[in-house]
CSV table of C-alpha atoms and ligand atoms in Angstrom, one decimal:
chain,number,residue,atom,x,y,z
A,236,MET,CA,-17.7,-52.1,-89.0
A,237,ASP,CA,-19.9,-51.2,-92.0
A,238,THR,CA,-18.2,-52.6,-95.1
A,239,LEU,CA,-19.0,-49.4,-97.1
A,240,ILE,CA,-17.3,-47.3,-94.4
A,241,SER,CA,-14.3,-49.7,-94.7
A,242,ARG,CA,-14.3,-49.4,-98.5
A,243,ALA,CA,-14.3,-45.6,-98.2
A,244,VAL,CA,-11.5,-45.6,-95.7
A,245,THR,CA,-9.4,-48.0,-98.0
A,246,ASP,CA,-10.0,-45.7,-101.0
A,247,LEU,CA,-9.1,-42.6,-99.0
A,248,LYS,CA,-6.0,-44.2,-97.6
A,249,HIS,CA,-4.7,-45.2,-101.0
A,250,ALA,CA,-5.6,-41.9,-102.7
A,251,ARG,CA,-2.8,-39.5,-103.8
A,252,THR,CA,-5.3,-36.6,-104.0
A,253,ALA,CA,-8.7,-36.7,-102.5
A,254,VAL,CA,-11.2,-33.8,-102.8
A,255,ALA,CA,-14.8,-33.3,-101.5
A,256,LEU,CA,-17.8,-31.8,-103.2
A,257,THR,CA,-20.4,-30.7,-100.7
A,258,GLY,CA,-24.0,-29.4,-100.9
A,259,ALA,CA,-26.8,-28.2,-98.7
A,260,GLY,CA,-27.2,-31.6,-97.0
A,261,ILE,CA,-23.9,-31.3,-95.1
A,262,SER,CA,-25.2,-28.1,-93.4
A,263,ILE,CA,-28.7,-29.5,-92.4
A,264,GLU,CA,-27.3,-30.8,-89.1
A,265,SER,CA,-26.2,-27.2,-88.4
A,266,GLY,CA,-29.8,-26.1,-88.7
A,267,ILE,CA,-29.6,-24.7,-92.2
A,268,PRO,CA,-32.5,-26.1,-94.2
A,269,PRO,CA,-32.1,-27.0,-97.9
A,270,PHE,CA,-33.9,-24.9,-100.5
A,271,ARG,CA,-35.5,-27.8,-102.4
A,272,GLY,CA,-38.0,-30.4,-101.1
A,273,LYS,CA,-40.6,-30.3,-98.4
A,274,GLY,CA,-40.6,-27.1,-96.3
A,275,GLY,CA,-37.7,-25.7,-98.4
A,276,LEU,CA,-37.4,-22.1,-99.5
A,277,TRP,CA,-38.5,-22.8,-103.1
A,278,GLU,CA,-41.8,-24.2,-101.8
A,279,ARG,CA,-42.7,-20.8,-100.3
A,280,PHE,CA,-40.9,-18.4,-102.6
A,281,ASP,CA,-40.3,-18.2,-106.3
A,282,PRO,CA,-36.5,-18.2,-106.8
A,283,MET,CA,-36.9,-15.8,-109.7
A,284,GLU,CA,-38.5,-13.3,-107.4
A,285,ILE,CA,-36.1,-13.4,-104.5
A,286,ALA,CA,-32.8,-14.9,-105.8
A,287,HIS,CA,-32.5,-13.5,-109.4
A,288,ILE,CA,-30.2,-10.6,-110.1
A,289,ASP,CA,-32.9,-8.8,-112.0
A,290,ALA,CA,-35.2,-9.0,-108.9
A,291,PHE,CA,-32.4,-7.7,-106.7
A,292,VAL,CA,-31.7,-4.8,-109.0
A,293,ALA,CA,-35.5,-3.9,-109.4
A,294,ASP,CA,-36.2,-4.0,-105.6
A,295,PRO,CA,-33.3,-4.7,-103.3
A,296,ALA,CA,-35.3,-3.9,-100.2
A,297,LEU,CA,-37.9,-6.5,-101.0
A,298,VAL,CA,-35.3,-9.2,-101.7
A,299,TRP,CA,-33.4,-8.2,-98.6
A,300,ARG,CA,-36.5,-8.6,-96.4
A,301,VAL,CA,-36.6,-12.3,-97.4
A,302,LEU,CA,-32.8,-12.8,-97.2
A,303,VAL,CA,-32.7,-11.4,-93.6
A,304,LYS,CA,-35.4,-13.8,-92.4
A,305,GLU,CA,-34.6,-16.9,-94.4
A,306,LEU,CA,-30.8,-16.7,-94.7
A,307,LYS,CA,-29.0,-14.1,-92.5
A,308,GLU,CA,-30.8,-15.0,-89.3
A,309,VAL,CA,-30.2,-18.7,-89.9
A,310,ILE,CA,-26.5,-18.5,-91.1
A,311,ASP,CA,-25.5,-15.9,-88.5
A,312,ARG,CA,-26.3,-18.4,-85.8
A,313,ALA,CA,-25.1,-21.6,-87.5
A,314,LEU,CA,-22.0,-23.5,-86.3
A,315,PRO,CA,-20.1,-26.2,-88.1
A,316,ASN,CA,-21.2,-29.8,-87.4
A,317,ASP,CA,-19.3,-33.1,-87.4
A,318,GLY,CA,-19.5,-33.2,-91.2
A,319,HIS,CA,-17.7,-29.9,-91.7
A,320,LYS,CA,-15.3,-30.7,-88.8
A,321,GLY,CA,-14.5,-34.2,-90.2
A,322,LEU,CA,-13.5,-32.8,-93.6
A,323,ALA,CA,-11.3,-30.2,-91.9
A,324,ARG,CA,-9.7,-32.9,-89.8
A,325,MET,CA,-9.1,-35.0,-93.0
A,326,GLU,CA,-7.3,-32.0,-94.5
A,327,ARG,CA,-5.1,-31.7,-91.3
A,328,MET,CA,-4.3,-35.4,-91.5
A,329,GLY,CA,-3.1,-34.9,-95.1
A,330,ILE,CA,-6.0,-37.1,-96.5
A,331,LEU,CA,-8.1,-34.4,-98.2
A,332,LYS,CA,-6.7,-31.6,-100.3
A,333,THR,CA,-9.7,-29.4,-101.2
A,334,VAL,CA,-13.4,-28.8,-100.5
A,335,ILE,CA,-15.5,-27.7,-103.5
A,336,THR,CA,-18.7,-26.5,-101.9
A,337,GLN,CA,-22.0,-25.4,-103.4
A,338,ASN,CA,-22.9,-24.0,-100.0
A,339,VAL,CA,-22.9,-20.3,-99.2
A,340,ASP,CA,-22.8,-20.5,-95.4
A,341,GLY,CA,-19.0,-20.3,-94.8
A,342,LEU,CA,-19.2,-23.3,-92.4
A,343,HIS,CA,-16.3,-25.2,-94.0
A,344,GLN,CA,-13.9,-22.3,-93.3
A,345,ALA,CA,-15.4,-22.0,-89.8
A,346,ALA,CA,-14.6,-25.6,-89.2
A,347,GLY,CA,-11.0,-25.1,-90.2
A,348,SER,CA,-10.8,-26.2,-93.9
A,349,THR,CA,-8.3,-23.9,-95.5
A,350,ASP,CA,-8.7,-24.8,-99.2
A,351,VAL,CA,-12.4,-24.2,-100.0
A,352,ILE,CA,-13.7,-23.4,-103.4
A,353,GLU,CA,-17.0,-21.6,-103.1
A,354,PHE,CA,-18.7,-22.6,-106.3
A,355,HIS,CA,-21.7,-20.4,-105.7
A,356,GLY,CA,-19.9,-17.7,-103.8
A,357,THR,CA,-20.8,-16.9,-100.2
A,358,PHE,CA,-23.6,-15.5,-98.1
A,359,ALA,CA,-21.2,-15.2,-95.1
A,360,TRP,CA,-20.0,-12.0,-96.8
A,361,GLN,CA,-21.8,-9.1,-98.4
A,362,ARG,CA,-20.2,-6.8,-101.0
A,363,CYS,CA,-20.9,-3.2,-101.9
A,364,THR,CA,-22.5,-2.8,-105.4
A,365,GLU,CA,-20.5,0.6,-105.7
A,366,CYS,CA,-17.0,0.1,-104.3
A,367,GLU,CA,-16.8,-3.8,-103.9
A,368,THR,CA,-15.9,-3.5,-100.2
A,369,ARG,CA,-16.8,-6.8,-98.5
A,370,VAL,CA,-18.5,-6.9,-95.0
A,371,PRO,CA,-19.0,-10.1,-92.9
A,372,THR,CA,-22.8,-10.8,-93.0
A,373,ARG,CA,-22.9,-11.0,-89.1
A,374,ASP,CA,-21.7,-7.3,-89.0
A,375,VAL,CA,-24.3,-6.1,-91.4
A,376,ASP,CA,-26.9,-3.8,-89.8
A,377,ALA,CA,-30.2,-5.0,-91.2
A,378,SER,CA,-32.4,-2.5,-89.2
A,379,VAL,CA,-32.8,-0.4,-92.4
A,380,LEU,CA,-33.2,-2.3,-95.7
A,381,PRO,CA,-31.4,-2.5,-98.1
A,382,PRO,CA,-28.3,-2.4,-95.9
A,383,ARG,CA,-25.6,0.0,-97.1
A,384,CYS,CA,-21.9,0.2,-97.2
A,385,ILE,CA,-20.1,3.1,-95.5
A,386,CYS,CA,-19.8,4.7,-99.0
A,387,GLY,CA,-23.6,4.7,-99.3
A,388,GLY,CA,-23.7,1.9,-101.9
A,389,ILE,CA,-26.2,-1.0,-101.5
A,390,LEU,CA,-24.8,-4.2,-100.1
A,391,ARG,CA,-25.5,-7.5,-101.9
A,392,PRO,CA,-24.7,-11.1,-101.2
A,393,ASP,CA,-21.3,-12.2,-102.4
A,394,ALA,CA,-23.1,-15.2,-103.6
A,395,VAL,CA,-24.0,-16.2,-107.2
A,396,LEU,CA,-27.6,-15.2,-107.8
A,397,PHE,CA,-29.8,-16.7,-110.5
A,398,GLY,CA,-28.9,-15.1,-113.8
A,399,GLU,CA,-25.3,-14.7,-112.8
A,400,MET,CA,-22.2,-16.6,-113.9
A,401,ILE,CA,-20.3,-19.1,-111.7
A,402,PRO,CA,-17.1,-17.1,-110.7
A,403,PRO,CA,-14.7,-18.2,-113.5
A,404,ILE,CA,-11.8,-18.9,-111.0
A,405,ALA,CA,-14.1,-21.2,-108.9
A,406,LEU,CA,-15.2,-23.0,-112.0
A,407,THR,CA,-11.7,-23.4,-113.5
A,408,ARG,CA,-10.2,-24.6,-110.2
A,409,SER,CA,-13.1,-27.0,-109.5
A,410,GLN,CA,-12.7,-28.5,-113.0
A,411,GLU,CA,-8.9,-28.9,-112.4
A,412,GLU,CA,-9.3,-30.4,-108.9
A,413,SER,CA,-12.0,-32.8,-110.2
A,414,SER,CA,-9.9,-34.0,-113.1
A,415,GLN,CA,-6.7,-34.4,-111.0
A,416,CYS,CA,-8.1,-36.1,-107.9
A,417,ASP,CA,-8.2,-39.9,-107.6
A,418,VAL,CA,-11.0,-39.9,-104.9
A,419,MET,CA,-13.9,-37.6,-104.7
A,420,LEU,CA,-16.2,-37.6,-101.7
A,421,VAL,CA,-19.6,-36.2,-102.7
A,422,VAL,CA,-21.4,-35.2,-99.5
A,423,GLY,CA,-25.0,-33.9,-99.1
A,424,THR,CA,-25.7,-32.9,-102.6
A,425,SER,CA,-28.7,-33.9,-104.7
A,426,ALA,CA,-26.5,-33.5,-107.8
A,427,LEU,CA,-29.3,-31.6,-109.6
A,428,VAL,CA,-27.7,-28.2,-109.8
A,429,GLN,CA,-25.5,-27.7,-112.9
A,430,PRO,CA,-22.6,-27.1,-113.5
A,431,ALA,CA,-21.7,-28.2,-110.0
A,432,ALA,CA,-23.2,-31.7,-110.5
A,433,PHE,CA,-20.8,-32.2,-113.4
A,434,MET,CA,-17.7,-32.2,-111.2
A,435,PRO,CA,-18.2,-35.8,-110.1
A,436,VAL,CA,-18.7,-36.7,-113.8
A,437,ILE,CA,-15.3,-35.1,-114.6
A,438,ALA,CA,-13.7,-36.9,-111.7
A,439,GLN,CA,-15.1,-40.3,-112.7
A,440,GLN,CA,-14.2,-39.8,-116.4
A,441,SER,CA,-10.7,-38.9,-115.3
A,442,GLY,CA,-10.4,-42.2,-113.5
A,443,ALA,CA,-11.2,-41.2,-109.9
A,444,THR,CA,-13.3,-43.2,-107.5
A,445,VAL,CA,-16.4,-41.2,-106.6
A,446,ILE,CA,-18.0,-42.0,-103.2
A,447,GLU,CA,-21.3,-40.5,-102.1
A,448,ILE,CA,-22.4,-39.7,-98.5
A,449,ASN,CA,-26.1,-39.0,-98.5
A,450,PRO,CA,-29.2,-40.5,-96.8
A,451,GLU,CA,-30.8,-40.8,-100.3
A,452,PRO,CA,-29.6,-42.0,-103.7
A,453,THR,CA,-29.0,-39.3,-106.3
A,454,PRO,CA,-28.8,-39.3,-110.1
A,455,LEU,CA,-25.0,-40.1,-109.6
A,456,THR,CA,-25.7,-43.2,-107.6
A,457,GLY,CA,-24.9,-46.4,-109.5
A,458,ARG,CA,-23.8,-44.5,-112.6
A,459,ILE,CA,-21.0,-42.1,-111.6
A,460,SER,CA,-20.4,-43.0,-108.0
A,461,LYS,CA,-18.8,-46.3,-107.1
A,462,PHE,CA,-21.0,-46.6,-104.0
A,463,LEU,CA,-23.2,-44.6,-101.7
A,464,VAL,CA,-22.6,-44.6,-97.9
A,465,ALA,CA,-26.2,-44.1,-96.8
A,466,GLY,CA,-26.6,-41.8,-93.8
A,467,LYS,CA,-26.2,-38.4,-92.3
A,468,ALA,CA,-22.9,-36.5,-93.1
A,469,GLY,CA,-21.9,-36.0,-89.5
A,470,GLN,CA,-22.4,-39.5,-88.4
A,471,ILE,CA,-20.8,-41.1,-91.5
A,472,MET,CA,-17.8,-38.7,-91.3
A,473,ASN,CA,-17.3,-39.7,-87.6
A,474,GLU,CA,-17.3,-43.4,-88.5
A,475,ILE,CA,-14.9,-42.9,-91.3
A,476,LEU,CA,-12.5,-40.8,-89.1
A,477,SER,CA,-12.7,-43.3,-86.3
A,478,GLU,CA,-11.6,-46.1,-88.6
A,479,VAL,CA,-8.9,-43.9,-90.1
A,480,SER,CA,-7.6,-43.0,-86.6
A,481,SER,CA,-7.5,-46.7,-85.5
A,482,LEU,CA,-5.6,-47.6,-88.7
A,483,ILE,CA,-3.0,-44.9,-87.9
A,484,GLN,CA,-2.9,-46.0,-84.2
A,485,SER,CA,-2.3,-49.7,-85.2
A,486,LYS,CA,0.4,-48.6,-87.7
A,487,LYS,CA,2.3,-46.8,-84.9
A,488,GLN,CA,2.2,-49.8,-82.6
B,32,NAD,P1,-30.1,-30.0,-102.3
B,32,NAD,O1,-31.0,-29.2,-101.4
B,32,NAD,O2,-30.6,-30.1,-103.7
B,32,NAD,O3,-29.9,-31.5,-101.8
B,32,NAD,C1,-29.6,-31.8,-100.5
B,32,NAD,C2,-29.1,-33.2,-100.4
B,32,NAD,O4,-28.7,-33.4,-99.1
B,32,NAD,C3,-30.2,-34.2,-100.8
B,32,NAD,O5,-29.6,-35.1,-101.7
B,32,NAD,C4,-30.5,-34.9,-99.4
B,32,NAD,O6,-30.8,-36.3,-99.5
B,32,NAD,C5,-29.1,-34.7,-98.7
B,32,NAD,N1,-29.2,-34.7,-97.2
B,32,NAD,C6,-30.2,-34.5,-96.4
B,32,NAD,N2,-29.9,-34.6,-95.1
B,32,NAD,C7,-28.5,-34.9,-95.1
B,32,NAD,C8,-27.6,-35.1,-94.1
B,32,NAD,N3,-27.9,-35.0,-92.8
B,32,NAD,N4,-26.3,-35.4,-94.5
B,32,NAD,C9,-26.0,-35.5,-95.8
B,32,NAD,N5,-26.8,-35.3,-96.8
B,32,NAD,C10,-28.1,-35.0,-96.5
B,32,NAD,O7,-28.7,-29.4,-102.2
B,32,NAD,P2,-27.6,-29.0,-103.2
B,32,NAD,O8,-27.4,-30.2,-104.1
B,32,NAD,O9,-26.5,-28.4,-102.5
B,32,NAD,O10,-28.3,-27.9,-104.1
B,32,NAD,C11,-28.9,-26.8,-103.5
B,32,NAD,C12,-28.3,-25.4,-103.9
B,32,NAD,O11,-28.8,-24.4,-103.0
B,32,NAD,C13,-26.8,-25.3,-103.8
B,32,NAD,O12,-26.4,-25.0,-105.0
B,32,NAD,C14,-26.5,-24.3,-102.7
B,32,NAD,O13,-25.8,-23.2,-103.3
B,32,NAD,C15,-27.8,-23.7,-102.3
B,32,NAD,N6,-28.1,-23.9,-100.8
B,32,NAD,C16,-27.1,-23.7,-99.9
B,32,NAD,C17,-27.3,-23.9,-98.6
B,32,NAD,C18,-26.2,-23.6,-97.6
B,32,NAD,O14,-25.3,-22.8,-97.9
B,32,NAD,N7,-26.1,-24.3,-96.5
B,32,NAD,C19,-28.5,-24.2,-98.1
B,32,NAD,C20,-29.6,-24.4,-99.0
B,32,NAD,C21,-29.3,-24.3,-100.4
B,33,ZN,ZN1,-19.1,0.9,-100.8
């Protein structure tokens, strides 16, 4: 067995409170591409033109045309993968307390995680700009854009757009969980987007062991994280869980 997998399992086993911070990388195996990097959304669109609150207010139909093609059609179809399922299983086993996610795809909840902090809100739900009613994105009729609530108000993503604040409750809870955990799994994030990328720093400065799961090193690697388990989230999570399960089995015997 990979020694880094074994180290991660040992740290998780001894943790009183473990939490995870996830990013776009955990959903790549579900067919949701990241925004940054080759072929990403930001190579084809200027985020300030399609994901800024001012752009949405100025021309919601134009922004929605891009959102439908690039996000709604992809997220509506996506299913949780072994990475999401593995974290949900760790919660059921009593190993993991909370998932802090930067993702807006709702796949952690779809996999069964019950304590998910959505740092950037969610695109799995839309909300009315007039009456605040929330509608599941799958049920939004996108045949006429911008889509509207039954009250006539324009629907907007329940996600944080550029130029908007992180929801204060999500920020406060994330800071609390980060400062109180003793292990943080950082899965599939480039750790470039602030203030989310500061959560592992809070964890490490509060004495927690930070473990990264990512095919590539990040700015946290070797500075904030104790080690990087290099690989895809789904596969690594399966390896961690199979070692955890065999430990539990051997304890029972
Ligand atoms: P990012 O795009 O900056 O980085 C993705 C990271 O995932 C990289 O470090 C990459 O090496 C890693 N990665 C690639 N394949 C992987 C795999 N199979 N398993 C594990 N890791 C893998 O992502 P970010 O740090 O989350 O920042 C992007 C921002 O854009 C986020 O704030 C998020 O809100 C948003 N976003 C969300 C989604 C989504 O909801 N699924 C998708 C794209 C972007
Ligand atoms: Zn309404």
